[in-house]
Short mmCIF file of C-alpha atoms and ligand atoms in Angstrom, two decimals:
data_model
loop_
_atom_site.label_atom_id
_atom_site.label_comp_id
_atom_site.label_asym_id
_atom_site.label_seq_id
_atom_site.Cartn_x
_atom_site.Cartn_y
_atom_site.Cartn_z
CA MET A 235 0.60 -2.85 19.53
CA GLN A 236 1.04 -6.15 21.92
CA PHE A 237 -1.36 -8.95 21.29
CA HIS A 238 -2.67 -11.25 24.28
CA TYR A 239 -5.32 -13.97 23.85
CA ALA A 240 -7.97 -15.12 26.60
CA SER A 241 -10.86 -17.30 26.77
CA ASP A 242 -13.21 -15.41 29.20
CA ALA A 243 -14.03 -12.24 28.24
CA GLY A 244 -15.83 -11.52 31.40
CA LYS A 245 -12.65 -11.68 32.84
CA VAL A 246 -10.39 -9.51 30.86
CA ALA A 247 -9.48 -6.21 32.95
CA ALA A 248 -9.15 -4.26 29.70
CA ASP A 249 -10.03 -0.30 29.35
CA LEU A 250 -12.94 -1.50 26.69
CA LEU A 251 -14.13 -4.79 25.66
CA VAL A 252 -15.56 -5.09 21.88
CA LEU A 253 -18.78 -6.94 21.77
CA PRO A 254 -19.58 -7.69 18.02
CA VAL A 255 -23.27 -7.67 17.19
CA PHE A 256 -25.44 -8.76 14.23
CA GLU A 257 -28.29 -6.23 12.74
CA SER A 258 -31.74 -7.56 14.34
CA ASP A 259 -34.06 -6.20 16.67
CA ASN A 260 -32.33 -7.43 19.69
CA PRO A 261 -28.50 -7.20 18.75
CA LEU A 262 -27.18 -7.90 22.38
CA LYS A 263 -29.42 -10.94 23.02
CA PRO A 264 -26.40 -13.30 22.65
CA TYR A 265 -24.85 -11.57 25.45
CA ALA A 266 -25.97 -13.00 28.85
CA PHE A 267 -25.03 -9.86 30.81
CA ALA A 268 -26.47 -7.48 28.49
CA ASP A 269 -29.31 -5.86 30.46
CA GLN A 270 -27.05 -5.18 33.04
CA LEU A 271 -25.47 -2.76 30.63
CA GLY A 272 -28.54 -0.19 30.62
CA ALA A 273 -28.55 0.32 26.73
CA VAL A 274 -32.06 2.36 25.91
CA LYS A 275 -34.09 -0.57 24.07
CA GLY A 276 -34.03 0.11 20.33
CA ASP A 277 -30.53 2.55 20.36
CA ILE A 278 -28.45 -0.42 19.14
CA LYS A 279 -29.19 -1.85 15.92
CA GLY A 280 -26.21 -3.81 14.84
CA LYS A 281 -25.85 -1.73 11.66
CA SER A 282 -22.34 -2.15 10.12
CA GLY A 283 -20.10 0.06 11.70
CA GLU A 284 -22.29 1.35 14.25
CA ILE A 285 -20.25 1.82 17.61
CA THR A 286 -22.05 1.88 20.94
CA ILE A 287 -19.56 2.86 24.05
CA LEU A 288 -21.29 1.95 27.59
CA PRO A 289 -20.03 1.73 31.17
CA SER A 290 -19.56 -1.96 32.21
CA ARG A 291 -21.17 -1.69 35.56
CA GLY A 292 -19.32 -4.35 36.71
CA ALA A 293 -21.07 -6.77 34.10
CA VAL A 294 -17.64 -7.53 33.03
CA ALA A 295 -14.09 -6.72 34.38
CA ALA A 296 -13.40 -4.20 31.70
CA ALA A 297 -14.17 -0.75 32.49
CA ARG A 298 -16.34 -0.02 29.43
CA VAL A 299 -17.73 -2.06 26.62
CA CYS A 300 -18.29 -1.08 23.06
CA VAL A 301 -21.01 -2.79 21.02
CA LEU A 302 -19.58 -3.13 17.48
CA GLY A 303 -22.36 -3.65 14.82
CA LEU A 304 -21.39 -5.90 11.95
CA GLY A 305 -24.46 -5.68 9.86
CA LYS A 306 -26.61 -8.84 8.78
CA GLN A 307 -24.97 -11.81 9.88
CA ASP A 308 -25.39 -13.61 6.76
CA LYS A 309 -22.93 -11.02 5.10
CA VAL A 310 -20.42 -11.18 7.87
CA GLN A 311 -16.91 -12.60 6.64
CA GLU A 312 -13.49 -11.55 8.04
CA ARG A 313 -13.04 -8.53 5.93
CA GLU A 314 -16.36 -6.84 7.05
CA PHE A 315 -15.30 -7.77 10.83
CA GLY A 316 -11.85 -6.09 10.18
CA GLU A 317 -13.14 -3.41 8.62
CA ALA A 318 -15.56 -2.64 11.48
CA LEU A 319 -13.06 -3.39 13.89
CA ALA A 320 -10.75 -0.76 12.41
CA GLY A 321 -13.62 1.93 13.44
CA VAL A 322 -13.10 1.24 17.39
CA PHE A 323 -9.42 1.70 16.86
CA ARG A 324 -9.91 5.10 15.35
CA HIS A 325 -12.96 6.15 17.32
CA GLY A 326 -12.57 9.33 19.15
CA SER A 327 -12.84 7.91 22.44
CA ILE A 328 -9.87 5.64 22.42
CA HIS A 329 -7.96 9.22 22.76
CA SER A 330 -10.39 11.15 24.71
CA LEU A 331 -10.71 8.38 27.53
CA LYS A 332 -7.19 7.01 27.03
CA LEU A 333 -8.29 3.50 26.36
CA ARG A 334 -4.88 1.81 25.97
CA HIS A 335 -5.89 -1.65 26.08
CA VAL A 336 -8.77 -3.08 23.98
CA ALA A 337 -10.26 -6.91 24.19
CA VAL A 338 -12.23 -8.35 21.62
CA ASP A 339 -14.74 -11.03 21.96
CA LEU A 340 -14.68 -12.96 18.93
CA GLY A 341 -16.99 -15.48 20.39
CA ALA A 342 -19.78 -14.78 18.01
CA VAL A 343 -17.79 -14.21 14.96
CA VAL A 344 -15.77 -17.72 14.94
CA LYS A 345 -18.65 -19.50 15.09
CA LEU A 346 -19.76 -18.00 11.63
CA LYS A 347 -20.22 -20.11 8.22
CA GLY A 348 -16.89 -20.02 6.39
CA ILE A 349 -15.14 -17.90 8.71
CA LYS A 350 -11.18 -18.92 9.07
CA THR A 351 -9.81 -18.41 12.55
CA GLU A 352 -6.46 -17.47 11.45
CA THR A 353 -7.79 -15.18 8.72
CA LEU A 354 -9.56 -13.33 11.41
CA GLY A 355 -6.59 -13.10 13.67
CA ARG A 356 -4.76 -11.49 10.44
CA TRP A 357 -7.92 -8.79 10.00
CA ALA A 358 -7.74 -8.10 13.78
CA ALA A 359 -3.99 -7.23 13.89
CA GLU A 360 -4.13 -5.11 10.66
CA ALA A 361 -7.27 -3.50 11.64
CA ALA A 362 -5.75 -2.72 15.25
CA ILE A 363 -2.18 -1.41 13.79
CA LEU A 364 -3.44 0.46 10.61
CA ALA A 365 -6.32 1.88 12.21
CA SER A 366 -4.24 3.34 15.24
CA TYR A 367 -1.74 4.67 12.58
CA GLN A 368 -0.92 8.27 13.23
CA PHE A 369 2.05 10.33 11.47
CA ASP A 370 3.27 12.52 13.99
CA VAL A 371 6.95 11.90 14.29
CA LEU A 372 7.01 16.07 13.34
CA ILE A 373 4.52 17.46 15.78
CA THR A 374 6.52 18.64 19.03
CA LYS A 375 3.65 19.30 21.17
CA ALA A 376 2.75 16.22 23.51
CA ASP A 377 -1.22 17.39 23.82
CA LYS A 378 -1.21 17.75 20.00
CA LYS A 379 -0.72 14.01 19.68
CA LYS A 380 -3.45 11.50 19.72
CA GLU A 381 -3.12 8.74 22.04
CA THR A 382 -3.98 5.42 20.43
CA ALA A 383 -4.37 1.57 21.75
CA LYS A 384 -1.44 -0.26 22.88
CA GLU A 385 -2.69 -3.65 23.96
CA VAL A 386 -5.20 -5.78 22.34
CA THR A 387 -6.43 -9.13 23.81
CA LEU A 388 -8.42 -11.53 21.51
CA VAL A 389 -10.95 -13.53 23.38
CA GLY A 390 -12.44 -16.68 22.17
CA GLY A 391 -11.17 -19.06 19.11
CA ASN A 392 -8.60 -21.15 18.48
CA LYS A 393 -5.58 -19.69 20.07
CA ASP A 394 -2.69 -21.22 17.84
CA LYS A 395 -4.61 -20.44 14.73
CA LEU A 396 -5.26 -16.79 16.09
CA GLN A 397 -1.78 -16.15 16.95
CA ARG A 398 -0.71 -17.38 13.50
CA GLY A 399 -2.99 -14.86 11.70
CA VAL A 400 -1.75 -12.02 13.97
CA ALA A 401 1.74 -12.93 13.44
CA TYR A 402 1.23 -12.74 9.66
CA GLY A 403 -1.34 -9.39 10.17
CA GLU A 404 1.60 -7.91 12.16
CA VAL A 405 4.23 -8.07 9.39
CA THR A 406 1.63 -6.80 6.58
CA ALA A 407 0.43 -3.98 8.65
CA VAL A 408 3.78 -2.70 10.32
CA TYR A 409 5.25 -2.74 6.47
CA THR A 410 2.12 -1.09 5.11
CA ALA A 411 2.61 1.67 8.21
CA HIS A 412 6.44 1.89 7.03
CA CYS A 413 5.42 2.76 3.60
CA ARG A 414 2.46 5.22 4.98
CA ASP A 415 5.38 6.83 6.89
CA LEU A 416 7.78 7.46 3.82
CA VAL A 417 4.97 8.58 1.92
CA ASN A 418 3.82 10.99 4.70
CA GLU A 419 7.42 12.24 5.30
CA PRO A 420 8.03 15.48 3.57
CA SER A 421 10.56 15.52 0.74
CA ASN A 422 13.19 17.53 2.54
CA ARG A 423 13.20 14.59 4.95
CA ILE A 424 12.57 11.38 2.27
CA ASN A 425 14.70 12.03 -0.61
CA PRO A 426 16.62 9.56 -3.14
CA ALA A 427 19.64 9.30 -0.62
CA THR A 428 17.57 8.86 2.62
CA LEU A 429 14.86 6.80 0.62
CA ALA A 430 17.90 4.38 -0.29
CA LYS A 431 19.24 4.63 3.16
CA PHE A 432 15.56 3.32 4.61
CA ALA A 433 15.79 0.29 2.08
CA GLN A 434 19.45 -0.61 3.40
CA ASP A 435 18.49 -0.28 7.00
CA MET A 436 15.14 -2.40 6.30
CA ALA A 437 17.02 -4.96 4.71
CA LYS A 438 19.53 -5.42 7.45
CA ALA A 439 16.93 -5.96 10.10
CA VAL A 440 15.47 -8.94 7.83
CA PRO A 441 17.90 -12.12 7.73
CA GLY A 442 18.27 -12.93 4.13
CA LEU A 443 16.87 -9.84 2.53
CA LYS A 444 19.48 -8.19 0.23
CA CYS A 445 19.91 -4.73 -0.64
CA LYS A 446 21.95 -2.98 -3.26
CA VAL A 447 21.82 0.66 -4.02
CA LEU A 448 23.44 1.66 -7.49
CA HIS A 449 24.83 5.37 -7.52
CA LYS A 450 25.00 7.71 -10.37
CA PRO A 451 28.23 6.72 -12.04
CA GLU A 452 26.67 3.26 -12.38
CA ILE A 453 23.77 4.34 -13.56
CA GLU A 454 25.74 6.29 -16.13
CA LYS A 455 27.65 3.00 -17.27
CA LEU A 456 24.24 1.50 -17.83
CA LYS A 457 23.37 4.05 -20.01
CA MET A 458 19.93 4.99 -18.24
CA GLY A 459 19.59 7.94 -20.33
CA ALA A 460 15.79 8.65 -19.42
CA PHE A 461 16.20 8.34 -15.95
CA LEU A 462 19.24 10.42 -15.83
CA GLY A 463 17.57 13.15 -17.88
CA VAL A 464 15.07 13.61 -15.16
CA ASN A 465 17.78 13.85 -12.52
CA ALA A 466 19.80 16.45 -14.26
CA GLY A 467 18.00 19.39 -12.55
CA SER A 468 18.07 18.02 -8.90
CA ASP A 469 21.36 18.21 -6.67
CA ILE A 470 20.54 14.91 -5.14
CA PRO A 471 22.19 12.31 -7.62
CA ALA A 472 19.73 9.37 -8.63
CA HIS A 473 19.77 6.12 -6.74
CA LEU A 474 18.67 2.84 -7.96
CA ILE A 475 17.58 0.90 -5.25
CA ILE A 476 17.44 -2.67 -5.59
CA LEU A 477 16.07 -5.44 -3.27
CA GLU A 478 16.19 -9.28 -3.67
CA TRP A 479 14.59 -12.04 -1.60
CA HIS A 480 15.55 -15.35 -2.24
CA GLY A 481 13.13 -18.01 -0.48
CA GLY A 482 12.15 -20.17 -3.40
CA LYS A 483 13.82 -22.52 -5.59
CA LYS A 484 17.39 -21.54 -6.53
CA ASP A 485 16.65 -20.92 -10.37
CA ALA A 486 12.99 -20.12 -10.04
CA ALA A 487 12.32 -16.83 -11.94
CA PRO A 488 11.58 -14.47 -9.42
CA ILE A 489 8.26 -11.99 -9.21
CA ALA A 490 9.61 -8.43 -10.10
CA TYR A 491 8.11 -5.30 -8.54
CA VAL A 492 8.97 -1.80 -10.04
CA GLY A 493 8.16 1.06 -8.18
CA LYS A 494 8.17 5.19 -9.13
CA GLY A 495 10.49 6.75 -6.68
CA LEU A 496 10.02 10.53 -7.68
CA CYS A 497 10.84 11.93 -4.40
CA PHE A 498 9.32 15.35 -5.34
CA ASP A 499 7.77 16.39 -8.58
CA SER A 500 7.78 20.36 -9.21
CA GLY A 501 7.01 19.25 -13.04
CA GLY A 502 10.42 20.66 -13.92
CA TYR A 503 10.38 23.41 -16.63
CA ASP A 504 6.90 22.53 -17.41
CA ILE A 505 6.06 23.77 -13.85
CA LYS A 506 2.90 22.74 -11.96
CA PRO A 507 0.69 25.40 -10.66
CA ALA A 508 1.12 25.62 -6.77
CA ALA A 509 -1.88 23.60 -6.01
CA GLY A 510 -0.95 20.86 -7.97
CA MET A 511 2.60 20.74 -6.65
CA LEU A 512 1.74 21.07 -2.94
CA GLY A 513 1.22 17.28 -2.22
CA MET A 514 4.03 16.14 -4.46
CA LYS A 515 6.15 14.50 -1.85
CA MET A 516 3.63 11.67 -2.53
CA ASP A 517 5.23 10.79 -5.90
CA MET A 518 7.71 8.23 -4.64
CA ALA A 519 4.43 6.33 -3.36
CA GLY A 520 4.87 3.15 -5.77
CA GLY A 521 8.91 3.00 -4.72
CA ALA A 522 7.92 3.25 -0.87
CA ALA A 523 5.38 0.36 -1.60
CA THR A 524 7.85 -1.85 -3.47
CA ILE A 525 10.58 -1.46 -1.03
CA CYS A 526 7.97 -2.07 1.89
CA THR A 527 6.56 -4.87 0.36
CA LEU A 528 9.94 -6.92 -0.32
CA GLY A 529 10.54 -5.99 3.43
CA ALA A 530 7.05 -7.84 4.34
CA ILE A 531 7.80 -10.75 1.90
CA GLY A 532 11.46 -11.41 3.56
CA LYS A 533 10.04 -11.00 7.17
CA LEU A 534 7.27 -13.31 6.29
CA LYS A 535 10.11 -15.74 4.70
CA LEU A 536 7.60 -16.51 1.92
CA LYS A 537 9.05 -19.38 -0.09
CA ILE A 538 9.19 -17.27 -3.33
CA ASN A 539 11.83 -15.41 -5.17
CA ALA A 540 11.20 -11.64 -5.35
CA VAL A 541 13.16 -8.70 -6.67
CA GLY A 542 12.14 -4.71 -5.99
CA VAL A 543 13.66 -1.82 -8.10
CA VAL A 544 13.09 1.65 -7.55
CA PRO A 545 14.57 4.39 -9.33
CA ALA A 546 14.78 7.17 -7.04
CA THR A 547 15.37 11.03 -7.92
CA GLU A 548 13.66 14.37 -7.72
CA ASN A 549 12.13 16.20 -10.75
CA LEU A 550 13.60 19.97 -10.01
CA ILE A 551 14.80 22.86 -12.20
CA ASN A 552 18.04 24.54 -12.65
CA GLY A 553 20.58 25.63 -15.38
CA SER A 554 21.27 21.79 -16.35
CA ALA A 555 17.73 20.25 -15.79
CA TYR A 556 16.16 18.57 -18.79
CA HIS A 557 13.45 20.67 -20.88
CA PRO A 558 10.63 20.45 -23.36
CA GLY A 559 12.26 19.38 -26.92
CA CYS A 560 14.86 17.31 -25.52
CA VAL A 561 15.57 13.84 -26.80
CA LEU A 562 16.91 11.33 -24.40
CA THR A 563 18.26 7.90 -25.13
CA SER A 564 16.94 5.22 -23.15
CA MET A 565 18.34 2.21 -21.52
CA SER A 566 16.86 0.13 -24.28
CA GLY A 567 18.28 2.20 -26.97
CA GLN A 568 14.92 4.11 -27.87
CA THR A 569 15.08 7.59 -28.09
CA ILE A 570 12.65 9.72 -26.52
CA GLU A 571 11.43 13.37 -27.27
CA ILE A 572 10.43 15.27 -24.36
CA GLY A 573 6.89 16.75 -25.04
CA ASN A 574 6.38 17.47 -21.46
CA THR A 575 8.95 17.81 -18.32
CA ASP A 576 6.03 16.89 -16.16
CA ALA A 577 5.75 13.31 -17.74
CA GLU A 578 8.68 12.31 -15.80
CA GLY A 579 7.22 9.08 -14.04
CA ARG A 580 7.49 7.17 -17.10
CA LEU A 581 11.03 8.14 -18.01
CA ILE A 582 12.41 6.60 -14.67
CA LEU A 583 10.30 3.83 -15.03
CA CYS A 584 11.20 2.73 -18.41
CA ASP A 585 14.89 2.47 -17.45
CA ALA A 586 14.00 0.52 -14.58
CA LEU A 587 11.90 -1.64 -16.37
CA THR A 588 14.70 -2.52 -19.21
CA TYR A 589 17.06 -2.98 -15.81
CA THR A 590 14.79 -5.38 -14.34
CA GLN A 591 14.21 -7.52 -17.19
CA ARG A 592 17.66 -7.85 -18.44
CA GLU A 593 18.97 -8.51 -15.07
CA TYR A 594 16.39 -10.82 -13.54
CA LYS A 595 14.31 -12.57 -16.56
CA PRO A 596 11.39 -12.20 -13.98
CA LYS A 597 8.18 -14.46 -14.13
CA TYR A 598 5.90 -11.56 -13.85
CA ILE A 599 6.84 -7.78 -13.64
CA VAL A 600 4.41 -5.81 -11.86
CA ASP A 601 5.37 -1.78 -11.65
CA MET A 602 3.26 0.77 -9.56
CA ALA A 603 3.46 4.48 -9.82
CA THR A 604 1.56 7.82 -9.06
CA LEU A 605 1.92 8.30 -12.71
CA THR A 606 -1.21 10.35 -14.09
CA GLY A 607 -3.67 12.94 -12.91
CA ALA A 608 -6.18 11.06 -15.13
CA GLN A 609 -6.09 8.15 -12.88
CA VAL A 610 -7.67 10.03 -10.21
CA VAL A 611 -10.48 11.68 -12.70
CA ALA A 612 -11.13 8.07 -13.94
CA LEU A 613 -11.28 5.86 -10.87
CA GLY A 614 -10.95 8.36 -7.83
CA ASN A 615 -8.66 7.62 -4.41
CA LYS A 616 -10.26 4.05 -4.02
CA VAL A 617 -9.61 2.50 -7.02
CA THR A 618 -6.44 1.63 -8.67
CA GLY A 619 -6.11 1.53 -12.08
CA LEU A 620 -4.54 -1.96 -13.39
CA MET A 621 -3.41 -2.31 -17.06
CA SER A 622 -1.80 -5.24 -18.24
CA ASN A 623 -0.84 -7.19 -21.59
CA ASP A 624 -1.70 -10.92 -19.69
CA ASP A 625 -5.25 -11.51 -18.80
CA LYS A 626 -4.35 -14.08 -16.66
CA LEU A 627 -1.89 -11.77 -14.69
CA ALA A 628 -4.54 -9.26 -14.56
CA GLU A 629 -6.92 -11.64 -12.92
CA LYS A 630 -4.33 -12.74 -10.39
CA LEU A 631 -3.80 -9.02 -9.48
CA ASP A 632 -7.48 -8.22 -8.97
CA ALA A 633 -8.16 -11.47 -7.11
CA ALA A 634 -5.21 -10.18 -4.78
CA PHE A 635 -6.65 -6.79 -4.01
CA LYS A 636 -10.02 -8.20 -3.49
CA ALA A 637 -8.33 -10.74 -0.68
CA VAL A 638 -6.91 -7.95 1.31
CA GLY A 639 -10.18 -5.77 0.89
CA GLU A 640 -8.60 -3.25 -1.65
CA HIS A 641 -9.76 -2.07 -5.18
CA CYS A 642 -8.53 -2.28 -8.65
CA TRP A 643 -10.19 -1.71 -12.14
CA ARG A 644 -8.68 -2.92 -15.49
CA LEU A 645 -8.34 -0.43 -18.10
CA PRO A 646 -7.60 -1.63 -21.56
CA LEU A 647 -4.22 -1.09 -23.74
CA PRO A 648 -5.75 -0.61 -27.24
CA GLU A 649 -3.03 -0.98 -29.89
CA PHE A 650 -4.97 2.41 -31.83
CA TYR A 651 -4.05 4.75 -29.03
CA ASP A 652 -0.23 3.88 -29.16
CA LYS A 653 0.44 5.85 -32.44
CA GLN A 654 -0.17 9.11 -30.67
CA LEU A 655 3.27 8.18 -28.74
CA ASP A 656 4.75 8.57 -32.16
CA SER A 657 7.42 11.34 -32.82
CA PRO A 658 8.64 12.78 -36.14
CA ILE A 659 12.26 13.22 -34.77
CA ALA A 660 12.63 10.45 -32.35
CA ASP A 661 11.54 6.75 -31.58
CA MET A 662 8.73 8.24 -29.36
CA VAL A 663 7.53 11.30 -27.02
CA ASN A 664 6.76 11.32 -23.46
CA ILE A 665 3.15 12.42 -23.81
CA GLY A 666 0.78 10.51 -25.64
CA GLY A 667 -2.46 12.99 -25.03
CA ASN A 668 -6.15 11.23 -23.98
CA PRO A 669 -6.58 9.00 -22.47
CA GLY A 670 -3.62 9.78 -20.08
CA THR A 671 -3.37 6.73 -17.73
CA ILE A 672 -3.86 4.51 -20.53
CA THR A 673 -1.41 6.34 -23.21
CA ALA A 674 1.24 6.51 -20.25
CA ALA A 675 0.68 2.65 -20.02
CA LEU A 676 1.42 2.35 -23.45
CA PHE A 677 4.17 4.48 -23.20
CA LEU A 678 5.90 2.13 -20.59
CA GLN A 679 4.75 -1.04 -22.77
CA ARG A 680 7.05 -0.20 -25.28
CA PHE A 681 9.97 -0.93 -23.03
CA ILE A 682 8.61 -4.56 -22.22
CA GLU A 683 10.46 -7.28 -24.07
CA LYS A 684 8.76 -9.80 -26.22
CA GLY A 685 7.03 -13.04 -23.96
CA GLN A 686 7.23 -10.58 -20.72
CA LYS A 687 4.08 -10.87 -18.81
CA TRP A 688 3.75 -7.39 -17.20
CA ALA A 689 1.31 -5.48 -15.41
CA HIS A 690 1.00 -1.44 -14.21
CA LEU A 691 -0.68 -0.07 -11.41
CA ASP A 692 -1.37 3.45 -11.47
CA ILE A 693 -1.67 4.53 -7.85
CA ALA A 694 -1.77 8.41 -8.16
CA GLY A 695 -5.40 8.56 -6.57
CA PRO A 696 -5.12 5.80 -3.93
CA ALA A 697 -1.51 6.74 -2.71
CA MET A 698 -2.98 9.42 -0.53
CA HIS A 699 -6.23 9.16 1.14
CA ASP A 700 -7.81 12.61 1.62
CA GLY A 701 -11.44 11.30 2.31
CA GLU A 702 -13.06 9.97 5.53
CA ALA A 703 -11.54 7.01 7.07
CA TRP A 704 -12.63 3.99 4.85
CA GLY A 705 -11.47 0.23 5.49
CA LEU A 706 -8.37 -0.17 6.89
CA TRP A 707 -7.15 3.59 5.50
CA ASN A 708 -7.24 6.75 7.95
CA SER A 709 -8.27 10.10 6.61
CA LYS A 710 -5.59 12.45 5.44
CA SER A 711 -2.99 10.23 5.07
CA ALA A 712 -0.73 7.95 3.05
CA THR A 713 -2.47 4.64 2.62
CA GLY A 714 0.38 2.27 2.03
CA THR A 715 -1.41 0.76 -0.92
CA PRO A 716 -0.50 -1.25 -2.70
CA VAL A 717 1.87 -3.03 -0.10
CA ARG A 718 -1.01 -5.62 1.43
CA PRO A 719 -2.28 -6.74 -2.29
CA LEU A 720 1.32 -7.43 -3.37
CA VAL A 721 2.15 -9.51 -0.67
CA GLU A 722 -0.87 -11.39 -1.13
CA PHE A 723 -0.26 -11.78 -5.21
CA ALA A 724 3.38 -12.91 -3.99
CA GLU A 725 2.44 -15.66 -1.76
CA GLN A 726 -0.22 -16.76 -4.51
CA ASN A 727 2.15 -16.76 -7.25
CA GLY A 728 5.82 -16.82 -6.71
N1 BES B 173 3.23 12.73 -10.59
C1 BES B 173 2.36 13.35 -11.20
C2 BES B 173 0.88 12.27 -11.46
C3 BES B 173 0.12 12.54 -9.93
C4 BES B 173 -0.86 13.72 -10.41
C5 BES B 173 0.06 11.95 -9.10
C6 BES B 173 -1.76 14.18 -9.35
C7 BES B 173 -0.70 12.23 -7.94
C8 BES B 173 -1.70 13.17 -7.97
C9 BES B 173 2.97 12.91 -12.55
O1 BES B 173 4.54 12.79 -12.95
C10 BES B 173 2.55 13.92 -13.93
O2 BES B 173 2.60 14.70 -13.76
N2 BES B 173 1.47 13.42 -14.79
C11 BES B 173 0.98 14.46 -15.42
C12 BES B 173 1.01 14.03 -16.81
C13 BES B 173 0.84 14.80 -18.44
C14 BES B 173 2.12 15.82 -18.22
C15 BES B 173 0.98 14.09 -19.65
C16 BES B 173 -0.51 14.82 -15.38
O3 BES B 173 -0.96 13.39 -14.93
O4 BES B 173 -1.01 15.49 -15.43
MN1 MN B 174 5.25 14.84 -13.50
ZN1 ZN B 175 5.24 12.42 -11.23
#
């Protein structure tokens, strides 16, 4: 997507000129040329998300105008504008009328109380890029691909501020789109080896971002018995993907992100039914988000230290695969009885958590994973489950989600449910019964060392969005969450 800037909306020769309006009896009133557009009185109400495309009839240089409803004026901030604008970029006419160049008149919005022009630029870029997102690399018939906008001209507002915001939003959006690609890619194309290769190539393109990949012999040397147990049934060896960004003070403890990189989850010997297995290429969404968040942090040159750690493997079946009743010894030394081979995410994460704490002594450690089906039952696919051993950290994460227009909800970690993880023959068992999302987090908490501030994000639902397009998410696609919230969190708290 290319971004340009202009000061006179009437003079931009775009395919479509977006005119934001607020809900009122006569929403088009602020536009002097409104009468020329020929809209039937009363048709346009200005309600949030309302889109009306009209021929411009020479009123402006653009061939068509798009009247974009933003809702009640006193409720409109940058997010409301950005989310409404996203609706324009995914509108059917962008494809059917081949609208390549979209201009957006910001005049009415920059004037609103409390609006920051830079933040507006950021939302405009994120909306344009993320709402235009398509995963079509595997479609070979050109006529089956949707055409999307390629150029955006922002009109009005302080150009320097807009440009700064757009530069930031381009990075967060492009890395969110990379994350979507990784999650949308089928698991015969993105596997532990190709995921590691993606991280290495990504890091090469970002000066100062370091990527290191530990292979199976090194993982064995580290005694990551839980991670290796899950990997045993796969022909592709486990990879531990590590990214480091040093943008802060030399000795400042980093923020650590740890993501579940389970490239395909068959369930293992506790095999999933067909319907449950079908979508399980997305089980590396936490790992993809970790990798792409580090990419964005580096590209933005944030003045912080951060590290990303991704245990990558498949959960498959062969003659060497782990099975119910096995006991694995984790890197921490704690032993784990396997109650269910489908509760594999916590097994690869527990070793990655131990490694990350020992290696980096992080200020905060935040893991993210498509960990439990129970998260989808509890919160659906628009709200991430947040669990933490630290109230302040939980509040900061909640604020970061809100700032970018995404949603999380904190679940408790009561001690009395932890007992459900006790095993008669080992230190613990890998299934703790109901409530599934909380007992999975309590399992992870057993690997958090004393004094370590930790949070866990269960994104089983939000990683993949099947419903109608919503916010900056498109329908039937990976969402790329939580890349944008975690870049925001890193910037505010690193
Ligand atoms: N990857 C799944 C969780 C999942 C389910 C993600 C649905 C996205 C959509 C995870 O590895 C899993 O299988 N969890 C089990 C745990 C159970 C066996 C304790 C689950 O949630 O059923
Ligand atoms: Mn599983
Ligand atoms: Zn899984």
